[in-house]
PDB file of C-alpha atoms in Angstrom:
ATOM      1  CA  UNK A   1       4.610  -3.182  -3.703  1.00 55.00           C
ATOM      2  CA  UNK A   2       8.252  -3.951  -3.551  1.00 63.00           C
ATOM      3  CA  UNK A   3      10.067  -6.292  -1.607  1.00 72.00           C
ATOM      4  CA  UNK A   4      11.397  -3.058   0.309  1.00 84.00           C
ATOM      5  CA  UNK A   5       8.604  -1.280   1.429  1.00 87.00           C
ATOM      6  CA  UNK A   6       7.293  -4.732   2.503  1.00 89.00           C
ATOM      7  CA  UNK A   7      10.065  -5.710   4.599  1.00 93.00           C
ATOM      8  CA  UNK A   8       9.570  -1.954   5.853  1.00 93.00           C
ATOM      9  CA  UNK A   9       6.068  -2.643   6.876  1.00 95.00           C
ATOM     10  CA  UNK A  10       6.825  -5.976   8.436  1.00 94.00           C
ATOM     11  CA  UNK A  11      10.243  -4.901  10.691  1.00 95.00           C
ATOM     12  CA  UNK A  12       9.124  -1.585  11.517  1.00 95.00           C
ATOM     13  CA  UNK A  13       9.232  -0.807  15.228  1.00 95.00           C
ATOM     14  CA  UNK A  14       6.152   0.564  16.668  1.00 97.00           C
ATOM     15  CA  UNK A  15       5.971   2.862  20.067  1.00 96.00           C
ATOM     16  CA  UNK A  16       3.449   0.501  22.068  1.00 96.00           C
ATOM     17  CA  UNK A  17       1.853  -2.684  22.180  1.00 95.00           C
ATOM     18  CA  UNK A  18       3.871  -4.191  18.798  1.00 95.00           C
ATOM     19  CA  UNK A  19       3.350  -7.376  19.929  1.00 94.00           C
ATOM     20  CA  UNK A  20      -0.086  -7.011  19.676  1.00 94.00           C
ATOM     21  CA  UNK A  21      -0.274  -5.686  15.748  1.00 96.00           C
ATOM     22  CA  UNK A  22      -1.983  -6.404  13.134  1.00 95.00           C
ATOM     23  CA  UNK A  23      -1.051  -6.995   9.663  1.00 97.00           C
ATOM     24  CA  UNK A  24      -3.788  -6.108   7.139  1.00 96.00           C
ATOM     25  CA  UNK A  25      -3.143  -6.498   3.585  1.00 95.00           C
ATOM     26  CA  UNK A  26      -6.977  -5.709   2.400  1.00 93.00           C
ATOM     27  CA  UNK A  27      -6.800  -1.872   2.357  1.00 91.00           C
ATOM     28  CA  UNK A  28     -10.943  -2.240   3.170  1.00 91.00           C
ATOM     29  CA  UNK A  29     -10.295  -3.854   6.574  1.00 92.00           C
ATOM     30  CA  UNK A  30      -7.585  -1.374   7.369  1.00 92.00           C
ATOM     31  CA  UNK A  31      -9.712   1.472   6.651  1.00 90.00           C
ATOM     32  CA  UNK A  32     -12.431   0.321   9.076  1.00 90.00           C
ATOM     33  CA  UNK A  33     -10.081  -0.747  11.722  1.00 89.00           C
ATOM     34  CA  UNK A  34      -8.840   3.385  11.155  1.00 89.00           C
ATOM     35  CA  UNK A  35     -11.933   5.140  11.030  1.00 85.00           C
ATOM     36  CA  UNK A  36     -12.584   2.906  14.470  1.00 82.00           C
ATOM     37  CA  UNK A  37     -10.182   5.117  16.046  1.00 76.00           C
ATOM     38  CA  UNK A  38     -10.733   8.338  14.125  1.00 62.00           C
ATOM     39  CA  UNK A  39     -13.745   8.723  12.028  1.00 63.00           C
ATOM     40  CA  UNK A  40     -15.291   8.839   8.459  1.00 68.00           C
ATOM     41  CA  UNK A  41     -11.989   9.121   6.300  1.00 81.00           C
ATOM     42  CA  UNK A  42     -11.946   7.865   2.459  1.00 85.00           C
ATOM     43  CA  UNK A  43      -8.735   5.933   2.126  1.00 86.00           C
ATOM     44  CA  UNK A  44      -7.197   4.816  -1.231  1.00 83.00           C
ATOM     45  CA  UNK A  45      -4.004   3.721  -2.310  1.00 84.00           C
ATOM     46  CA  UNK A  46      -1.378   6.625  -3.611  1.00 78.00           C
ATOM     47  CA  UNK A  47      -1.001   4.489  -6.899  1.00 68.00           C
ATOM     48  CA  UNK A  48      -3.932   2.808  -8.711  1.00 66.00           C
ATOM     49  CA  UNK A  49      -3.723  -1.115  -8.792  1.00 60.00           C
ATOM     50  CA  UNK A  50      -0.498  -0.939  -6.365  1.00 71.00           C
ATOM     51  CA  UNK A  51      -0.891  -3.816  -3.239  1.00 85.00           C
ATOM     52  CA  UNK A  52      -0.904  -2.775   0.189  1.00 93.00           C
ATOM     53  CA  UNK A  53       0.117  -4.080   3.207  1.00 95.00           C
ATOM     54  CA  UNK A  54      -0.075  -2.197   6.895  1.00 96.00           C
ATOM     55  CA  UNK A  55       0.772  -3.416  10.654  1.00 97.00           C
ATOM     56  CA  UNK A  56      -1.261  -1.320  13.266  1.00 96.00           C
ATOM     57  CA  UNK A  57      -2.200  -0.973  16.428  1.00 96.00           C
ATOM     58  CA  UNK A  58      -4.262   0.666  19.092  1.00 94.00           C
ATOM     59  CA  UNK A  59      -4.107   1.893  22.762  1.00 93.00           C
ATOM     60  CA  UNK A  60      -6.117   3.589  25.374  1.00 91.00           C
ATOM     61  CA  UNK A  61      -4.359   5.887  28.301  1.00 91.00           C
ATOM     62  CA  UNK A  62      -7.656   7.569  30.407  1.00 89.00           C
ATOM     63  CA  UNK A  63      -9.714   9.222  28.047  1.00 91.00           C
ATOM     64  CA  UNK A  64      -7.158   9.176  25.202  1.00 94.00           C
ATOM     65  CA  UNK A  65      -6.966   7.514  22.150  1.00 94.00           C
ATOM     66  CA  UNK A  66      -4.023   6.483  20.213  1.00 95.00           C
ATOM     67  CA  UNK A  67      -3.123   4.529  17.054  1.00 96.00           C
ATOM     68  CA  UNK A  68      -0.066   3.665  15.820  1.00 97.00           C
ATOM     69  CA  UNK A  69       0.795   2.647  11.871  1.00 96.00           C
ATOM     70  CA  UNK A  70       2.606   1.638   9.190  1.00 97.00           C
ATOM     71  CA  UNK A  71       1.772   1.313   5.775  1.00 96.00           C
ATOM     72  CA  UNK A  72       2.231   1.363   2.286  1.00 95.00           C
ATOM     73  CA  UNK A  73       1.876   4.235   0.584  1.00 93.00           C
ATOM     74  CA  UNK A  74      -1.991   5.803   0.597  1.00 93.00           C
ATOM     75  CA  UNK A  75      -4.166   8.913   0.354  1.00 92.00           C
ATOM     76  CA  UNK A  76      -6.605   9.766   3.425  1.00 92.00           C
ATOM     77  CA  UNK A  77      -9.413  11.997   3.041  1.00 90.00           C
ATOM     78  CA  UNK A  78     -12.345  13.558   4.952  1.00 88.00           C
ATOM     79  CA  UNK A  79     -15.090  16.038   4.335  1.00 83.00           C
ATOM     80  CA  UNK A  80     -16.518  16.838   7.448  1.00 82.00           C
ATOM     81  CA  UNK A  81     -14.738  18.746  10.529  1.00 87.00           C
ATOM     82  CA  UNK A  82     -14.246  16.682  13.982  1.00 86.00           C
ATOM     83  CA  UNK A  83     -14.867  17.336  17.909  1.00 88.00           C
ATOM     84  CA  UNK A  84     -11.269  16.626  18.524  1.00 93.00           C
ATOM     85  CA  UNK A  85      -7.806  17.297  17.262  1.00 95.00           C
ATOM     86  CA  UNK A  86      -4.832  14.894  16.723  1.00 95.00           C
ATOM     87  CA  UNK A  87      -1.177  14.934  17.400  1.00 98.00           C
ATOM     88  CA  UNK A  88       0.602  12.997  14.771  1.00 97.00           C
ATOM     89  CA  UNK A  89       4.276  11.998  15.204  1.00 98.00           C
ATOM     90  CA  UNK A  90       6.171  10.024  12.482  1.00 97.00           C
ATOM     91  CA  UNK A  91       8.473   6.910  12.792  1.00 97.00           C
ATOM     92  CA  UNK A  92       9.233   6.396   9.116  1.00 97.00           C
ATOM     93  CA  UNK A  93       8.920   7.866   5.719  1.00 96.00           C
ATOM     94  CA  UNK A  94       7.194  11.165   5.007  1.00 95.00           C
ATOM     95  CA  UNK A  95       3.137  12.341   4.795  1.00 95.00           C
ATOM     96  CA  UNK A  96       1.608  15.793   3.698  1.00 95.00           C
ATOM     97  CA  UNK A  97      -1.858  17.096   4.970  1.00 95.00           C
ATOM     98  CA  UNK A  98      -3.656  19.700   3.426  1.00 94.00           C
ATOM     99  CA  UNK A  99      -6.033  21.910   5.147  1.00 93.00           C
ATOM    100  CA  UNK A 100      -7.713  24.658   3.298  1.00 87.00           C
ATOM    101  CA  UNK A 101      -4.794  25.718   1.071  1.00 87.00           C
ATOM    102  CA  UNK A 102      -2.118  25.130   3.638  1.00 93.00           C
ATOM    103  CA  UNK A 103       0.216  22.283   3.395  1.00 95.00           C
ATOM    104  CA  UNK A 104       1.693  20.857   6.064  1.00 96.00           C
ATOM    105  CA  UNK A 105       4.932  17.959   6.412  1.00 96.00           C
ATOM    106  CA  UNK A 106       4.919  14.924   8.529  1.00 96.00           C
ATOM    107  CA  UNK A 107       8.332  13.995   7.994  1.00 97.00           C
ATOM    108  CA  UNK A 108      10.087  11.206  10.534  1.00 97.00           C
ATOM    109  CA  UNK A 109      13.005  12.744  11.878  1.00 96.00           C
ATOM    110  CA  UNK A 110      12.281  16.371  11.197  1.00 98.00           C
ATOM    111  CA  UNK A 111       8.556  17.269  11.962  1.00 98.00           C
ATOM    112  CA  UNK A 112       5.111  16.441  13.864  1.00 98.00           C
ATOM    113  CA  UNK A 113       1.853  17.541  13.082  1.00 98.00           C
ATOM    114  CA  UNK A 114      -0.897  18.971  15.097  1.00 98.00           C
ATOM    115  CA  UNK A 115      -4.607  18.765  13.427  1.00 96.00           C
ATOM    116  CA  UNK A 116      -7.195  20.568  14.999  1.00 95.00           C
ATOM    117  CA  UNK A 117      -9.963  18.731  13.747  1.00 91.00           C
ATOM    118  CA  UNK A 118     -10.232  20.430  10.198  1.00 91.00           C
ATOM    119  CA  UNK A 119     -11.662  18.777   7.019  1.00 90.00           C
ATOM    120  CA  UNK A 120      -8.116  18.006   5.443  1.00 93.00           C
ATOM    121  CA  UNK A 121      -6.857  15.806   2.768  1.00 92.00           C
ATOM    122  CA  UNK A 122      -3.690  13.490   4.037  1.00 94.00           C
ATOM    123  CA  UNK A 123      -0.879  11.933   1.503  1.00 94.00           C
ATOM    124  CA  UNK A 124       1.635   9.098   2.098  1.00 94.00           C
ATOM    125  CA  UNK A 125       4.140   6.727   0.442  1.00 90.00           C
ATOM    126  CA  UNK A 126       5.390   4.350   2.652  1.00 93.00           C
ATOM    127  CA  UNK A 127       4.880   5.907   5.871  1.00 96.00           C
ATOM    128  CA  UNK A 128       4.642   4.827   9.931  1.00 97.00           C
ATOM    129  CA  UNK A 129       2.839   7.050  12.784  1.00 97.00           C
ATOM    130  CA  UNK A 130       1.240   7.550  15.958  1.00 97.00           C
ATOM    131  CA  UNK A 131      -2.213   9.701  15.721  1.00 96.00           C
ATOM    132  CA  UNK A 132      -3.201  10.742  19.156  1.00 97.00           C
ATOM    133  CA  UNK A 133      -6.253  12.054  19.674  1.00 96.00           C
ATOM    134  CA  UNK A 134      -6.298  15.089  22.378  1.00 97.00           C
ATOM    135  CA  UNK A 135      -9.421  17.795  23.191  1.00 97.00           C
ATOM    136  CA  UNK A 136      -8.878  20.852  22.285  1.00 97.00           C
ATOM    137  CA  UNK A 137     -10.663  22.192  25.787  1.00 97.00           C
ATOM    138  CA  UNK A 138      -8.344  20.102  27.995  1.00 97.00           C
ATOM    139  CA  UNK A 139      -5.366  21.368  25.948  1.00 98.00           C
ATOM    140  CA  UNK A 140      -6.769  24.433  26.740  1.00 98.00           C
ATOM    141  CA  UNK A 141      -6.938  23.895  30.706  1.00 97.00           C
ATOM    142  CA  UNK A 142      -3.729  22.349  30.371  1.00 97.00           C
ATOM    143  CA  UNK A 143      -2.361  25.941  29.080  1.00 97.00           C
ATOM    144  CA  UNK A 144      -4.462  27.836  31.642  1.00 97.00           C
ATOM    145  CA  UNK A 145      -2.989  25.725  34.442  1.00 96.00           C
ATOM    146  CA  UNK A 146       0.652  26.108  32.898  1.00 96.00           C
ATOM    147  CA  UNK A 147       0.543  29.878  32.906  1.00 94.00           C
ATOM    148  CA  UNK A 148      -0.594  29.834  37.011  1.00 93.00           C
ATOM    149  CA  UNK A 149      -4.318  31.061  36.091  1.00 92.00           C
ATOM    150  CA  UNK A 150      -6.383  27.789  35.673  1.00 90.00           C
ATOM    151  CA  UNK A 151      -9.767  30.161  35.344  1.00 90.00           C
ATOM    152  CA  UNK A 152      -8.243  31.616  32.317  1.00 91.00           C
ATOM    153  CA  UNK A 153      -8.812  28.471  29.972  1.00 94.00           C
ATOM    154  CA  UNK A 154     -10.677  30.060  27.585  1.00 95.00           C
ATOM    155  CA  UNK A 155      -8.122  32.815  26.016  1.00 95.00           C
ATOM    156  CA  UNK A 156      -5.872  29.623  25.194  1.00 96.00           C
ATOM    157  CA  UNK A 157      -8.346  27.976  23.173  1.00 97.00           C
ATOM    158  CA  UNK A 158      -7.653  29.646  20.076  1.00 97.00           C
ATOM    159  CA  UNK A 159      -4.037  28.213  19.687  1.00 97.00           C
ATOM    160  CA  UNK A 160      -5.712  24.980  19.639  1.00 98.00           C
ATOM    161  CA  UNK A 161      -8.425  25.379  16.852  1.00 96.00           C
ATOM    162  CA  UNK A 162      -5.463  25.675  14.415  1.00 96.00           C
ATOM    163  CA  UNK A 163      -3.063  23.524  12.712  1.00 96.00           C
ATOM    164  CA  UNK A 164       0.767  23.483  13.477  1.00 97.00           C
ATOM    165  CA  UNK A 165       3.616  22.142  12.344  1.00 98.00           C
ATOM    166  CA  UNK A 166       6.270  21.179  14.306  1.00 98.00           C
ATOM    167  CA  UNK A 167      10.362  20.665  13.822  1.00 98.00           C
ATOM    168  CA  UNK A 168      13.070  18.816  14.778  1.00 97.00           C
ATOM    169  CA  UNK A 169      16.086  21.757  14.042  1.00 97.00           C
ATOM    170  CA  UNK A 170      14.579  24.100  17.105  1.00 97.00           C
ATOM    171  CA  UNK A 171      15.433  22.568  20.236  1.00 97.00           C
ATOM    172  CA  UNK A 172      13.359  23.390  22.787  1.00 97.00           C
ATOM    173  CA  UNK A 173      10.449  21.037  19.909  1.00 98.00           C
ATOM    174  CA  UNK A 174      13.080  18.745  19.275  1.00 98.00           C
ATOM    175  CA  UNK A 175      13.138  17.703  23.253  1.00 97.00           C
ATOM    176  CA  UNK A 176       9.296  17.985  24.066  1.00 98.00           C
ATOM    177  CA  UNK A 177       8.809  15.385  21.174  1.00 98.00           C
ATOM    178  CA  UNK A 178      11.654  13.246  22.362  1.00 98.00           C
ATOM    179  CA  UNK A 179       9.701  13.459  25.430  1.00 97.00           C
ATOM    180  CA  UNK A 180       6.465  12.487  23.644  1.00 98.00           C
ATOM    181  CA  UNK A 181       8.460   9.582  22.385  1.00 97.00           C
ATOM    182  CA  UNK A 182       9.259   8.772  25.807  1.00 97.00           C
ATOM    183  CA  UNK A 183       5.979   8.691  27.221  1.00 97.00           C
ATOM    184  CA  UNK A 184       4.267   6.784  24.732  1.00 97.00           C
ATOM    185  CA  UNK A 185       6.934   4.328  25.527  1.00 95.00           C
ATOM    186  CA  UNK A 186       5.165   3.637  28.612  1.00 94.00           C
ATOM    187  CA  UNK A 187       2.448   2.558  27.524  1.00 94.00           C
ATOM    188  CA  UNK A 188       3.551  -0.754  27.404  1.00 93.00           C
ATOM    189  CA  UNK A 189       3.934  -0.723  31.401  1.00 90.00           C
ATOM    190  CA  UNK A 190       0.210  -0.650  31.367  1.00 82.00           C
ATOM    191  CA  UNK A 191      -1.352  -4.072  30.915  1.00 69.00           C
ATOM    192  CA  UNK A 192      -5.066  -4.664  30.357  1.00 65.00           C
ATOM    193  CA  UNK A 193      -5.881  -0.879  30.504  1.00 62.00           C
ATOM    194  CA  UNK A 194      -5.339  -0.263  34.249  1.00 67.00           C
ATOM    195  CA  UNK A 195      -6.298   3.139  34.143  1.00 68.00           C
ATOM    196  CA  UNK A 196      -4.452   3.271  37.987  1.00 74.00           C
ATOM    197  CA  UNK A 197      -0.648   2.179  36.663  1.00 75.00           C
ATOM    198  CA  UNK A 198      -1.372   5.042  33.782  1.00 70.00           C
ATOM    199  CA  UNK A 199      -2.658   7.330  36.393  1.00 75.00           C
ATOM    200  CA  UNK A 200       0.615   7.404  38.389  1.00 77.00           C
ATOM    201  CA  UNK A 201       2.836   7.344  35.179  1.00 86.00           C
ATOM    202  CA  UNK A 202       0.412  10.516  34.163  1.00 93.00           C
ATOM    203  CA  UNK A 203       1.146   9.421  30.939  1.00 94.00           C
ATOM    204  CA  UNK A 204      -1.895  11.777  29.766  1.00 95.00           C
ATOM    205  CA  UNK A 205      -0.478  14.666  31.566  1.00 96.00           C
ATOM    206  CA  UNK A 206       2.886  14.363  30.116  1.00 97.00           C
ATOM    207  CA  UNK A 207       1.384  14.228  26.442  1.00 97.00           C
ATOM    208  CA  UNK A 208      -0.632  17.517  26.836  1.00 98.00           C
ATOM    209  CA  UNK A 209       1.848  19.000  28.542  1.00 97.00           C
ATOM    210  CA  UNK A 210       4.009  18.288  25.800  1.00 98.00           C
ATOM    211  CA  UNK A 211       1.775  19.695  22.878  1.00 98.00           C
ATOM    212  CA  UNK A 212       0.892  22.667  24.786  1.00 98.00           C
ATOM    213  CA  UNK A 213       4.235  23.288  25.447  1.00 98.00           C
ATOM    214  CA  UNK A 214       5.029  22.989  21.581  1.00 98.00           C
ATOM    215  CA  UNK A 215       2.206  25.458  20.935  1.00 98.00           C
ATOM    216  CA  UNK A 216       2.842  27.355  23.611  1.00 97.00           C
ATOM    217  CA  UNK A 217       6.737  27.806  24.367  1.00 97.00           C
ATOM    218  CA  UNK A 218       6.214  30.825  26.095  1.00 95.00           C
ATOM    219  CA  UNK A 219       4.845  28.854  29.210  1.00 95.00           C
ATOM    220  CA  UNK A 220       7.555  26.996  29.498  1.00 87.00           C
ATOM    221  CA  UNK A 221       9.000  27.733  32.926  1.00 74.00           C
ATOM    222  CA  UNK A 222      12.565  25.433  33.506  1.00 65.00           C
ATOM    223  CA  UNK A 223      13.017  24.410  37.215  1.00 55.00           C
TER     224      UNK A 223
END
C-alpha cells in the first residue's frame, strides 16, 4: 500500500457520521464489521501480500441499513442469494460486480449500482461507498403508490428482482442521485437514532423514492 492510497483512505470524506469511523487495518476485523451489516461475503485483498487499511462506518434510518466505506483495494464474494437488495453509490475510485455473466461499474462520478440480492462476485482497487440496504417489497409499494394505484404493488416487483446500473451522463439519474447524496447528508441531523427527527426528514421515503424513480422514470410526475 502506497503512501497515496493511504492518505486516500485516511482524508476521504464520508456521507454520515465520519466522526464516528473506524479505521481497520486487519482486513479480518473489517470483514466481520461488513458482513455485520450485510451478510456472509468472502473478502480478500485484490493483490496477494498487499496491506490494507479501511475507515467505515454505519447508520440506521427506520428500518434501513446503511454502511459507508473506504478501502484499499479488495475482492468481495458471496455464494448464496439474500432477502434484500442494496443501493450502492460511490465516493471514490471505481468497483465492478459480477452477477451471472453480467458485469456491472460502480464508478464515482459516473455510475451507481442497484443489487437485487443476487449471488455476485464484487472487485475494487482503492475504492469508497455507501451500501444501502432497501426491500425489494417496499420498493415495490413505493412504485405502486407513485403510479396512484397503491393495490397494484405486485406488477412492480419484477423491476426490483434485477440488477441495474445507473449513470451520471442522463440527467433525470444524474439529479435523483444528487438527491440521494442529499439525503444521506441528513443523517447526521439525527443523533442517537431518534427514529422521530428521521421520521419528519422522511429520510427513508426520499431514498426509495429515489431508486424507484431511477428504475422507474416513467413515474416520474414533475409538479
Amino acid at each position: 500500500m502506497g503512501s497515496h492510497a493511504k492518505e486516500a483512505v485516511l482524508q476521504a470524506g464520508l456521507p454520515f457520521h465520519a466522526s464516528r469511523a473506524r479505521v481497520e487495518a486487519r482486513l479480518e476485523r473489517y470483514a466481520s464489521t461488513f458482513n455485520r451489516q450485510d451478510r456472509g461475503f468472502d473478502i480478500a485483498c485484490t493483490h496477494r501480500g498487499s496491506l490494507f487499511l479501511a475507515r467505515s462506518v454505519a447508520a440506521g434510518v427506520g428500518d434501513t441499513k446503511l454502511f459507508a466505506a473506504v478501502h484499499t483495494g479488495v475482492t468481495y464474494l458471496s455464494s448464496a442469494d439474500e432477502a434484500f437488495a442494496t443501493f450502492l453509490l460511490p465516493f471514490l475510485g471505481r468497483a465492478s460486480f459480477r452477477v451471472d455473466r453480467r458485469q456491472f461499474h460502480l464508478i464515482a462520478g459516473h455510475s451507481a449500482v442497484y443489487m437485487a440480492g443476487q449471488a455476485r462476485r464484487c472487485e475494487t482497487q482503492l475504492a469508497g461507498g455507501t451500501c444501502i440496504q432497501l426491500s425489494r417489497q417496499r420498493l415495490a409499494a413505493k412504485a405502486a403508490e407513485l403510479s396512484g394505484d397503491p393495490g397494484e404493488a405486485s406488477q412492480y416487483l419484477d423491476t426490483f428482482e434485477r440488477p441495474w446500473e445507473f449513470s451520471e451522463s442522463v440527467p433525470l439519474q444524474r439529479k435523483l442521485l444528487a438527491a440521494i447524496r442529499r439525503t444521506l447528508g441528513l443523517i447526521d441531523l439525527v443523533q442517537g437514532g431518534d427514529r422521530g427527527k428521521a421520521d419528519a426528514l422522511r429520510i427513508e421515503d426520499l431514498l426509495y423514492r429515489s431508486v424507484v424513480l431511477l428504475a422507474r422514470p416513467d413515474l416520474f410526475r414533475p409538479t
